Coordinates of N, CA and C and ligand atoms in Angstrom, one line a residue:
M1 N 177.8 162.2 -31.0 CA 178.0 160.6 -31.1 C 176.6 160.0 -30.3
V2 N 176.7 160.4 -29.2 CA 175.6 159.8 -28.3 C 174.4 160.2 -28.7
K3 N 174.5 161.7 -29.0 CA 173.1 162.3 -29.4 C 172.5 161.4 -30.7
E4 N 173.5 161.5 -31.7 CA 173.0 160.4 -32.7 C 172.4 159.3 -32.7
N5 N 173.3 158.6 -31.8 CA 172.8 157.1 -31.3 C 171.6 157.3 -30.5
L6 N 171.1 158.1 -29.5 CA 170.2 158.0 -29.0 C 168.8 158.5 -30.1
I7 N 168.7 159.2 -30.8 CA 168.0 159.5 -32.0 C 167.6 158.1 -32.6
Q8 N 168.8 157.3 -33.1 CA 168.5 156.2 -33.6 C 167.5 155.3 -32.8
V9 N 168.1 155.3 -31.7 CA 167.1 154.2 -30.6 C 165.9 154.7 -30.6
Q10 N 165.9 155.9 -30.6 CA 164.2 156.4 -30.1 C 163.5 156.2 -31.3
N11 N 164.1 156.3 -32.5 CA 163.5 156.1 -33.8 C 163.0 154.5 -34.1
N12 N 164.1 153.6 -33.7 CA 164.0 152.1 -33.7 C 162.9 151.8 -32.6
I13 N 162.7 152.3 -31.8 CA 161.3 152.2 -30.7 C 160.0 152.6 -31.3
K14 N 160.0 153.7 -32.1 CA 159.0 154.1 -32.7 C 158.7 153.4 -33.6
A15 N 159.6 152.8 -34.5 CA 159.2 151.9 -35.8 C 158.5 150.7 -35.1
A16 N 159.2 150.1 -34.0 CA 158.7 148.6 -33.5 C 157.2 149.0 -32.8
C17 N 157.1 150.5 -32.3 CA 155.8 150.2 -31.8 C 154.9 150.5 -32.7
E18 N 155.1 151.0 -33.7 CA 154.0 151.2 -35.0 C 153.8 149.9 -35.6
K19 N 155.1 149.1 -35.4 CA 154.6 147.4 -36.2 C 153.6 147.1 -35.9
V20 N 153.5 147.0 -34.5 CA 152.4 146.4 -33.3 C 151.3 147.0 -33.0
G21 N 151.3 148.1 -33.3 CA 150.1 149.3 -32.9 C 150.2 149.6 -31.6
R22 N 151.4 149.9 -31.1 CA 151.5 150.2 -29.4 C 151.9 152.0 -29.7
N23 N 151.4 152.6 -28.6 CA 152.1 154.1 -28.6 C 153.6 154.0 -28.0
Q24 N 154.4 155.0 -28.4 CA 155.8 155.2 -28.1 C 155.7 155.4 -26.7
E25 N 154.7 156.5 -26.3 CA 154.8 156.9 -25.0 C 154.7 155.5 -23.9
E26 N 154.1 154.5 -24.3 CA 154.3 153.5 -23.3 C 155.8 152.9 -23.0
V27 N 156.6 153.2 -23.9 CA 157.9 152.8 -23.7 C 159.0 153.6 -23.1
T28 N 159.5 153.4 -22.2 CA 160.9 154.3 -21.6 C 162.2 153.7 -21.9
L29 N 163.0 154.5 -22.3 CA 164.2 153.9 -22.8 C 165.4 154.6 -21.6
I30 N 165.9 153.4 -21.2 CA 166.7 153.4 -20.0 C 168.1 153.6 -20.7
A31 N 168.8 154.8 -20.5 CA 170.3 154.9 -21.1 C 171.2 154.1 -19.8
V32 N 171.7 152.7 -20.4 CA 172.4 152.2 -19.6 C 173.9 152.5 -19.5
S33 N 174.5 153.3 -18.2 CA 175.8 154.2 -18.4 C 176.8 153.6 -17.8
K34 N 176.5 152.5 -17.5 CA 177.8 151.5 -16.5 C 178.9 151.9 -17.0
T35 N 180.1 151.8 -16.5 CA 181.3 152.3 -16.6 C 181.7 153.3 -17.4
K36 N 180.6 154.1 -17.8 CA 180.9 155.3 -18.8 C 181.1 156.6 -17.8
P37 N 182.1 157.4 -18.2 CA 182.2 158.5 -17.8 C 181.5 159.2 -17.6
I38 N 181.4 160.3 -16.4 CA 180.4 161.5 -16.4 C 180.1 162.4 -17.6
P39 N 180.9 162.8 -18.5 CA 180.9 163.7 -19.9 C 179.9 163.0 -20.5
L40 N 179.8 161.9 -20.8 CA 179.3 160.9 -21.8 C 177.7 160.9 -21.3
L41 N 177.6 160.8 -19.8 CA 176.5 160.9 -19.2 C 175.5 162.3 -19.4
E42 N 176.5 163.1 -19.4 CA 176.1 164.7 -19.7 C 175.5 164.8 -21.0
E43 N 176.5 164.1 -22.0 CA 175.5 164.5 -23.2 C 174.5 163.6 -23.6
A44 N 174.3 162.5 -22.9 CA 173.0 162.0 -23.2 C 171.7 162.8 -22.5
Y45 N 172.2 163.2 -21.3 CA 171.1 164.2 -20.7 C 170.8 165.3 -21.2
N46 N 171.6 165.8 -21.9 CA 171.6 166.9 -22.6 C 171.0 166.9 -24.2
A47 N 171.0 165.8 -24.6 CA 170.0 165.3 -26.0 C 168.7 164.8 -25.1
G48 N 168.4 164.8 -23.8 CA 167.3 164.5 -23.4 C 166.9 163.5 -22.5
S49 N 167.8 162.5 -22.4 CA 167.8 161.4 -21.3 C 167.4 161.5 -19.9
R50 N 166.5 161.2 -19.6 CA 166.5 161.4 -17.9 C 166.4 160.3 -17.2
N51 N 166.3 159.0 -18.0 CA 166.5 157.8 -17.2 C 167.8 157.1 -17.5
F52 N 168.6 156.7 -16.2 CA 169.8 156.1 -16.7 C 169.8 154.7 -15.9
G53 N 170.6 153.9 -16.2 CA 170.5 152.5 -15.7 C 172.2 152.2 -15.2
E54 N 172.1 151.7 -14.0 CA 173.6 151.2 -13.5 C 173.4 150.0 -13.0
N55 N 174.5 149.2 -12.8 CA 174.6 147.9 -12.3 C 175.3 147.9 -10.8
K56 N 176.1 148.8 -10.5 CA 177.0 148.9 -9.5 C 176.5 149.7 -8.4
V57 N 176.4 149.7 -7.0 CA 176.0 150.7 -6.0 C 177.1 151.8 -6.0
Q58 N 178.2 151.1 -6.2 CA 179.4 152.4 -5.9 C 179.4 153.6 -7.0
E59 N 179.0 153.1 -8.3 CA 178.9 154.0 -9.5 C 177.6 154.8 -9.1
I60 N 176.7 154.1 -8.9 CA 175.4 155.2 -8.5 C 176.0 156.4 -7.5
M61 N 176.4 155.8 -6.5 CA 177.0 156.8 -5.4 C 177.8 157.7 -6.2
D62 N 179.0 157.5 -6.8 CA 179.7 158.3 -7.4 C 178.8 159.2 -8.4
K63 N 177.9 159.1 -9.3 CA 177.5 159.6 -10.3 C 176.3 160.7 -9.6
Y64 N 175.6 159.6 -8.8 CA 174.4 160.6 -8.2 C 174.6 162.0 -7.8
P65 N 175.4 162.3 -7.1 CA 175.8 163.7 -6.4 C 176.2 164.6 -7.6
V66 N 176.7 164.4 -8.7 CA 177.3 165.2 -9.6 C 176.4 165.5 -11.1
L67 N 175.6 165.0 -11.1 CA 174.9 164.8 -12.2 C 173.5 165.7 -11.8
P68 N 172.4 166.3 -12.7 CA 171.3 166.9 -12.4 C 170.3 166.2 -11.5
T69 N 169.4 166.6 -10.8 CA 168.4 166.1 -9.7 C 167.4 165.7 -10.5
D70 N 167.3 165.7 -11.5 CA 166.0 165.4 -12.2 C 165.9 164.0 -12.9
I71 N 167.3 163.6 -12.8 CA 167.5 162.4 -13.5 C 166.8 161.1 -12.6
K72 N 166.3 159.8 -13.5 CA 165.5 158.9 -12.5 C 166.6 157.9 -12.8
W73 N 167.3 157.5 -11.6 CA 168.2 156.4 -11.5 C 167.6 154.8 -11.5
H74 N 168.1 153.9 -12.2 CA 167.6 152.6 -12.2 C 168.6 151.6 -11.9
M75 N 168.6 150.7 -10.7 CA 169.2 150.0 -10.3 C 169.0 148.7 -11.3
I76 N 169.9 148.2 -12.2 CA 169.5 147.2 -12.7 C 170.4 146.0 -12.7
G77 N 171.4 145.5 -11.8 CA 172.3 144.8 -11.6 C 172.0 144.3 -10.5
H78 N 172.9 143.0 -10.0 CA 172.4 142.5 -8.9 C 173.1 143.1 -7.7
L79 N 172.0 143.0 -6.8 CA 172.3 144.0 -5.7 C 172.6 143.1 -4.1
Q80 N 173.2 143.2 -3.5 CA 173.9 142.6 -2.4 C 173.2 143.4 -1.0
R81 N 172.4 142.7 -0.3 CA 171.6 143.2 0.8 C 172.4 144.1 1.6
N82 N 173.9 144.1 1.9 CA 174.4 144.9 2.9 C 174.5 146.3 1.9
K83 N 174.5 146.1 0.8 CA 174.4 147.8 -0.1 C 173.5 148.3 -0.2
V84 N 172.0 148.0 0.2 CA 170.8 148.4 -0.1 C 170.7 149.9 0.4
K85 N 171.4 150.0 1.3 CA 171.1 151.2 2.4 C 171.5 152.4 1.5
Y86 N 172.9 152.1 0.8 CA 173.4 153.2 0.1 C 172.6 154.1 -1.0
I87 N 171.9 153.1 -1.6 CA 171.0 153.3 -2.8 C 169.4 153.7 -2.5
I88 N 169.3 153.3 -1.7 CA 167.5 153.2 -1.3 C 166.7 154.4 -1.4
D89 N 167.4 155.5 -1.2 CA 166.9 157.1 -1.3 C 167.2 157.8 -2.8
K90 N 168.1 157.0 -3.6 CA 168.7 157.8 -4.8 C 168.0 157.1 -6.0
V91 N 167.4 155.7 -6.0 CA 167.1 154.9 -7.1 C 165.5 155.4 -7.2
T92 N 165.1 155.3 -8.5 CA 163.7 155.4 -8.6 C 162.8 153.9 -9.0
L93 N 164.1 152.9 -9.2 CA 163.3 151.5 -9.5 C 164.5 150.4 -9.1
I94 N 164.2 149.5 -8.9 CA 165.4 148.4 -8.4 C 164.8 147.5 -9.1
H95 N 165.7 146.9 -10.5 CA 164.9 145.8 -11.1 C 165.3 144.7 -11.0
S96 N 166.4 144.3 -10.3 CA 166.9 143.2 -9.8 C 166.6 142.5 -8.4
V97 N 165.2 142.3 -8.0 CA 165.2 141.8 -6.8 C 164.5 140.3 -7.3
D98 N 165.3 139.2 -6.4 CA 165.3 137.7 -6.9 C 165.0 137.0 -5.5
S99 N 164.9 137.8 -4.5 CA 164.6 136.7 -3.4 C 163.8 137.6 -2.0
L100 N 163.3 136.9 -1.2 CA 162.5 137.4 -0.1 C 163.6 137.9 0.7
R101 N 164.4 137.7 0.9 CA 165.7 138.1 2.0 C 166.2 139.7 1.4
L102 N 166.1 139.8 -0.1 CA 166.7 140.9 -0.3 C 165.8 142.1 -0.6
A103 N 164.4 141.5 -0.5 CA 163.1 142.5 -0.4 C 163.0 142.9 0.8
E104 N 163.5 141.9 1.9 CA 163.0 142.4 3.3 C 163.7 143.4 3.7
E105 N 165.2 143.4 3.0 CA 166.2 144.4 3.2 C 166.0 145.7 2.9
I106 N 165.4 145.5 1.5 CA 164.5 146.7 0.9 C 163.7 147.7 1.9
S107 N 162.8 146.8 1.9 CA 162.0 147.4 3.0 C 162.2 147.8 4.2
N108 N 163.0 147.1 4.8 CA 163.5 147.5 6.3 C 164.1 149.1 6.1
Q109 N 165.2 149.3 5.0 CA 165.9 150.2 4.7 C 164.6 151.7 4.3
A110 N 164.2 151.2 3.3 CA 163.0 152.1 3.1 C 162.0 152.6 4.3
S111 N 161.7 151.6 5.2 CA 161.0 152.3 6.2 C 161.5 153.1 7.1
K112 N 163.0 152.8 7.5 CA 164.2 153.5 8.2 C 164.3 154.8 7.5
K113 N 164.4 155.1 6.5 CA 164.3 156.3 5.5 C 162.9 157.0 5.3
Q114 N 162.1 156.2 5.3 CA 161.0 156.9 5.1 C 160.4 157.1 3.9
V115 N 160.6 156.5 3.0 CA 160.6 156.3 1.7 C 159.6 155.1 1.3
E116 N 159.0 155.1 -0.2 CA 158.4 153.9 -0.6 C 159.3 153.7 -1.8
V117 N 159.8 152.3 -1.9 CA 160.5 152.0 -3.0 C 159.7 150.8 -4.2
D118 N 159.7 151.5 -5.5 CA 159.2 150.6 -6.3 C 160.3 149.8 -6.8
I119 N 159.6 148.4 -6.9 CA 160.8 147.3 -7.5 C 160.1 146.4 -8.6
L120 N 160.8 145.7 -9.3 CA 160.8 144.5 -10.4 C 161.1 143.5 -9.6
V121 N 160.3 142.4 -10.1 CA 161.1 140.9 -9.7 C 161.9 140.3 -11.0
E122 N 163.2 140.1 -11.0 CA 164.1 139.2 -12.0 C 163.7 138.1 -12.1
I123 N 163.3 137.7 -13.5 CA 163.1 136.5 -14.0 C 164.0 136.0 -15.1
N124 N 164.8 134.7 -14.6 CA 165.6 134.2 -15.1 C 164.8 133.2 -16.2
I125 N 164.4 133.8 -17.3 CA 163.4 133.2 -18.4 C 163.8 131.9 -19.0
A126 N 165.2 132.0 -19.3 CA 165.9 131.0 -20.1 C 166.7 129.9 -19.2
Q127 N 166.5 130.1 -17.8 CA 167.1 129.0 -16.9 C 168.7 129.0 -17.0
E128 N 169.2 130.2 -17.1 CA 170.5 130.2 -17.6 C 171.2 129.8 -16.2
E129 N 172.4 129.2 -16.3 CA 173.1 129.1 -14.9 C 173.8 130.4 -14.5
S130 N 173.9 131.3 -15.7 CA 175.2 132.2 -15.4 C 174.2 133.5 -14.8
K131 N 173.3 133.4 -14.8 CA 172.2 134.6 -14.5 C 171.5 134.3 -13.4
F132 N 171.2 135.8 -12.6 CA 170.6 135.8 -11.6 C 169.1 135.7 -12.0
G133 N 168.1 135.8 -10.8 CA 166.6 135.6 -11.3 C 165.9 134.5 -11.0
I134 N 164.9 134.7 -10.7 CA 164.1 133.1 -10.2 C 163.3 132.6 -11.4
S135 N 162.8 131.7 -11.3 CA 161.8 130.7 -12.4 C 160.6 131.4 -12.4
R136 N 160.1 130.9 -13.7 CA 158.3 131.5 -13.4 C 157.5 130.9 -12.3
I137 N 157.9 129.7 -12.3 CA 157.1 128.8 -11.0 C 157.6 129.4 -9.7
E138 N 158.7 130.0 -9.3 CA 159.0 130.8 -8.1 C 158.3 131.9 -8.0
A139 N 158.0 132.6 -9.0 CA 157.7 134.0 -9.3 C 156.4 134.2 -8.2
F140 N 155.6 133.2 -8.1 CA 154.1 133.5 -7.9 C 154.4 133.3 -6.1
Q141 N 155.0 132.5 -5.7 CA 155.1 132.6 -4.3 C 155.9 133.9 -3.6
L142 N 157.0 134.3 -4.5 CA 158.0 135.1 -4.1 C 157.2 136.6 -4.1
I143 N 156.3 136.5 -4.9 CA 155.7 138.2 -5.6 C 154.6 138.0 -3.9
E144 N 153.5 136.9 -4.0 CA 152.8 136.9 -2.7 C 153.5 137.4 -1.2
E145 N 155.0 136.9 -1.2 CA 155.4 137.5 -0.1 C 155.9 138.8 0.0
I146 N 156.4 139.3 -0.8 CA 157.2 140.6 -1.0 C 155.8 141.7 -0.6
A147 N 154.5 141.2 -1.3 CA 153.6 141.9 -1.5 C 153.3 142.5 0.1
K148 N 153.4 141.8 0.9 CA 153.0 141.9 2.5 C 153.9 142.7 3.1
L149 N 155.1 143.0 2.5 CA 156.2 143.9 3.2 C 155.8 145.6 3.2
P150 N 155.8 146.3 3.9 CA 155.7 147.5 3.7 C 156.7 148.4 2.9
N151 N 156.5 149.7 2.5 CA 157.4 150.5 1.9 C 157.8 149.8 0.8
I152 N 157.7 148.9 0.1 CA 158.0 148.3 -1.2 C 157.1 147.7 -2.0
H153 N 157.1 148.2 -3.3 CA 155.9 148.0 -4.1 C 156.4 147.4 -5.4
I154 N 155.6 146.2 -5.7 CA 156.4 145.5 -6.8 C 155.5 146.1 -8.2
K155 N 156.3 146.5 -9.1 CA 155.8 147.3 -10.5 C 155.7 146.2 -11.5
G156 N 156.4 145.1 -11.6 CA 156.3 144.5 -12.7 C 157.4 143.5 -12.9
L157 N 157.6 143.2 -13.8 CA 159.1 142.0 -14.0 C 159.9 142.5 -14.6
M158 N 161.3 142.0 -14.5 CA 162.4 142.1 -15.4 C 163.1 141.0 -15.8
T159 N 163.9 140.9 -17.0 CA 164.4 140.0 -17.5 C 165.5 139.9 -18.5
I160 N 166.7 139.5 -18.4 CA 167.7 139.5 -18.9 C 167.7 138.3 -20.0
A161 N 167.4 138.5 -21.3 CA 167.6 137.4 -22.3 C 168.9 137.0 -22.4
P162 N 168.7 135.6 -23.1 CA 170.3 135.2 -23.4 C 171.0 136.0 -24.4
F163 N 172.2 136.0 -24.7 CA 172.8 136.8 -25.6 C 172.8 135.9 -27.1
V164 N 172.2 136.3 -27.6 CA 172.0 135.7 -29.3 C 172.5 136.7 -30.3
E165 N 172.8 136.1 -31.6 CA 173.1 136.4 -32.6 C 171.6 137.1 -33.2
N166 N 170.7 136.4 -33.5 CA 169.6 136.8 -34.0 C 168.6 137.2 -32.9
P167 N 168.3 138.7 -32.6 CA 167.4 138.8 -31.6 C 165.8 138.3 -31.8
E168 N 165.6 137.5 -33.1 CA 164.3 136.9 -32.9 C 164.6 135.5 -32.0
D169 N 165.5 135.0 -32.1 CA 165.7 133.8 -31.0 C 165.3 134.2 -29.5
N170 N 165.0 135.6 -29.4 CA 164.7 135.8 -27.8 C 163.4 136.1 -27.8
R171 N 162.5 136.1 -28.8 CA 161.0 136.5 -29.0 C 160.3 135.6 -28.1
K172 N 160.4 134.6 -28.1 CA 159.5 133.4 -27.5 C 159.8 133.7 -25.7
Y173 N 161.2 134.3 -25.5 CA 161.1 134.4 -23.9 C 160.5 135.7 -23.5
F174 N 160.6 136.8 -24.5 CA 159.7 138.1 -24.1 C 158.7 137.8 -24.3
R175 N 158.0 137.0 -25.0 CA 156.4 136.6 -24.8 C 156.0 135.8 -23.7
Q176 N 157.0 134.7 -23.4 CA 156.7 134.4 -22.0 C 156.6 135.2 -20.8
I177 N 157.5 136.2 -20.7 CA 157.5 137.1 -19.5 C 156.1 138.1 -19.9
K178 N 155.6 138.3 -20.8 CA 154.3 139.0 -20.9 C 153.4 138.0 -20.5
E179 N 153.3 137.0 -20.8 CA 152.3 136.1 -20.4 C 152.3 135.7 -19.0
L180 N 153.7 135.6 -18.5 CA 153.9 135.7 -17.1 C 153.2 136.7 -16.3
S181 N 153.4 137.9 -16.5 CA 152.9 139.3 -16.1 C 151.1 139.1 -16.0
V182 N 150.7 138.6 -17.4 CA 149.2 138.7 -17.5 C 149.0 137.4 -16.2
D183 N 149.4 136.7 -16.1 CA 148.8 135.3 -15.1 C 149.0 135.8 -13.6
I184 N 150.1 136.7 -13.3 CA 150.1 137.4 -12.2 C 149.4 138.6 -11.7
M185 N 149.2 139.1 -12.8 CA 147.9 140.2 -12.8 C 146.7 139.7 -12.2
Q186 N 146.2 138.3 -12.9 CA 145.0 137.8 -12.8 C 145.0 137.4 -11.5
K187 N 145.9 137.6 -10.5 CA 145.7 136.8 -9.0 C 145.2 138.0 -8.3
N188 N 145.6 139.1 -8.8 CA 144.9 140.2 -8.1 C 145.4 140.6 -6.6
I189 N 146.8 140.4 -6.5 CA 147.5 140.6 -5.5 C 147.6 142.0 -5.2
D190 N 147.1 142.3 -3.6 CA 146.9 143.8 -3.0 C 148.7 144.2 -3.2
N191 N 148.9 145.3 -3.6 CA 150.0 146.0 -3.8 C 151.0 145.4 -4.6
V192 N 150.5 145.0 -5.6 CA 151.2 144.1 -7.1 C 150.6 144.9 -8.0
S193 N 151.5 145.5 -9.0 CA 151.1 146.0 -10.1 C 151.9 145.2 -11.2
M194 N 151.4 145.0 -12.4 CA 152.4 144.5 -13.5 C 152.5 145.7 -14.4
S195 N 152.7 147.0 -14.5 CA 152.5 147.8 -15.8 C 154.0 147.7 -16.0
V196 N 155.0 147.4 -15.2 CA 156.3 147.6 -15.8 C 156.9 146.2 -16.5
L197 N 157.2 146.1 -17.6 CA 158.1 145.1 -17.9 C 159.5 145.5 -18.7
S198 N 160.2 145.4 -17.9 CA 161.8 145.7 -18.5 C 162.7 144.8 -19.0
M199 N 162.5 144.6 -20.3 CA 163.2 143.6 -21.0 C 163.7 144.3 -22.5
G200 N 164.8 143.8 -23.0 CA 165.3 144.3 -24.1 C 166.6 145.0 -24.0
M201 N 167.7 144.7 -24.7 CA 168.9 145.5 -24.6 C 169.4 145.8 -25.9
T202 N 170.6 146.2 -25.9 CA 170.8 146.6 -27.5 C 170.6 145.7 -28.5
G203 N 171.0 144.3 -28.2 CA 170.7 143.5 -29.4 C 169.3 143.0 -29.8
D204 N 168.5 143.4 -29.0 CA 167.0 142.6 -29.1 C 165.9 143.6 -28.5
Y205 N 166.3 145.0 -28.4 CA 165.0 145.7 -27.8 C 164.0 146.0 -28.6
M206 N 164.2 145.8 -30.3 CA 162.9 146.1 -31.0 C 161.9 145.0 -30.9
V207 N 162.6 143.5 -30.9 CA 161.7 142.5 -30.3 C 161.0 142.7 -29.5
A208 N 161.4 143.1 -28.4 CA 161.5 143.1 -26.8 C 160.1 143.8 -27.2
V209 N 160.0 145.4 -27.5 CA 159.0 146.3 -27.8 C 157.9 145.6 -28.4
E210 N 157.9 145.0 -29.5 CA 157.1 144.4 -30.4 C 156.1 143.4 -29.3
E211 N 157.2 142.8 -28.1 CA 156.0 141.7 -27.7 C 155.9 142.3 -26.0
G212 N 155.8 143.8 -26.2 CA 155.3 144.6 -24.7 C 156.2 144.9 -23.6
A213 N 157.3 145.1 -24.2 CA 158.1 145.7 -23.2 C 157.7 147.2 -22.6
T214 N 158.0 147.5 -21.4 CA 157.7 149.0 -21.4 C 158.9 149.9 -21.0
M215 N 159.9 149.2 -20.7 CA 161.4 149.6 -20.2 C 162.4 148.8 -21.2
V216 N 163.0 149.4 -21.9 CA 164.2 148.8 -22.5 C 165.2 149.3 -22.1
R217 N 166.5 148.6 -21.9 CA 167.8 149.2 -21.1 C 168.9 148.9 -22.4
V218 N 169.2 150.3 -22.6 CA 170.2 150.1 -23.9 C 171.4 151.0 -23.5
G219 N 172.8 150.0 -23.5 CA 173.7 150.7 -23.0 C 174.7 150.8 -24.5
T220 N 175.1 149.9 -25.0 CA 176.0 150.0 -26.4 C 175.5 150.8 -27.3
G221 N 174.6 150.4 -27.7 CA 173.7 151.3 -28.7 C 173.7 152.8 -28.3
I222 N 173.6 153.0 -27.3 CA 173.7 154.8 -26.8 C 175.2 155.0 -26.8
F223 N 176.0 154.3 -25.8 CA 177.4 154.9 -25.4 C 178.3 154.1 -26.1
G224 N 178.2 153.1 -27.0 CA 179.1 152.4 -27.5 C 179.7 151.2 -26.6
E225 N 180.7 150.9 -27.3 CA 181.2 149.5 -26.6 C 182.0 150.0 -25.2
R226 N 181.8 148.9 -24.1 CA 182.5 149.2 -22.8 C 183.6 148.6 -22.8
N227 N 184.5 149.2 -22.2 CA 185.9 148.8 -21.8 C 185.9 148.6 -20.4
Y228 N 186.1 147.4 -20.1 CA 186.2 147.0 -18.6 C 187.5 147.0 -18.0
N229 N 188.6 147.2 -18.8 CA 190.0 147.4 -18.2 C 190.2 148.3 -17.2
Ligands
PLP1 C1 174.6 146.2 -19.1 C2 173.1 146.2 -19.1 C3 172.6 146.6 -20.3 C4 172.7 147.0 -21.5 O1 173.4 146.2 -22.4 P1 173.7 146.5 -23.7 O2 173.8 145.1 -24.5 O3 175.2 147.3 -23.8 O4 172.7 147.4 -24.2 C5 170.9 146.3 -19.8 N1 170.6 145.4 -18.8 C6 171.5 145.1 -17.9 C7 171.1 144.2 -16.6 C8 172.9 145.1 -18.0 O5 173.6 145.0 -16.9

């Protein structure tokens, strides 16, 4: 089941790339495995997945030691400062940085452990009350401040678009993220790259790819519905 789903998602990404003349290699598929048990992650791994996304520190801690070491773990959920120390040397990318205080803690812990940590800045593109992330206006100042910190490197932007029935409704938001990344890039800030755009989930990843996503985060479309009970 997981294998078939993965092939389907990969084919959809390929089709979306072809539609707009992009190379499929530009897009990394992150298998969002939150709440899912180890055997399902192993199925995805055996089918070729190497990038996994989790939104809870505890779940990364539980899964990290029992799965193959060539997996790249992505922290995609809201991160509390007091938990940074547990995952700092386990994750390949933290997608959800939305404050200077969090970035400072990441920088501190990274310096302590002598690692370099890549992060994305999370933008709440539709300004939804229920979501974390900062506004487009706030992004410039926050990025300039984070850029000065040691052992932490901004690689791009992440957004969680609204939940919609019709993915076309989110096209404008993906376009705005792409435009924002170009505006930030033009500022030529030291230690800031905009090579990663993490946007698009099960409901809208094809539209996101058409609008320039370089990472899509797909959970349900690979592992099936989540059960939170
Ligand atoms: C759960 C989650 C996803 C995956 O959502 P699906 O709709 O199941 O694909 C992607 N990004 C974030 C930040 C998530 O928390």
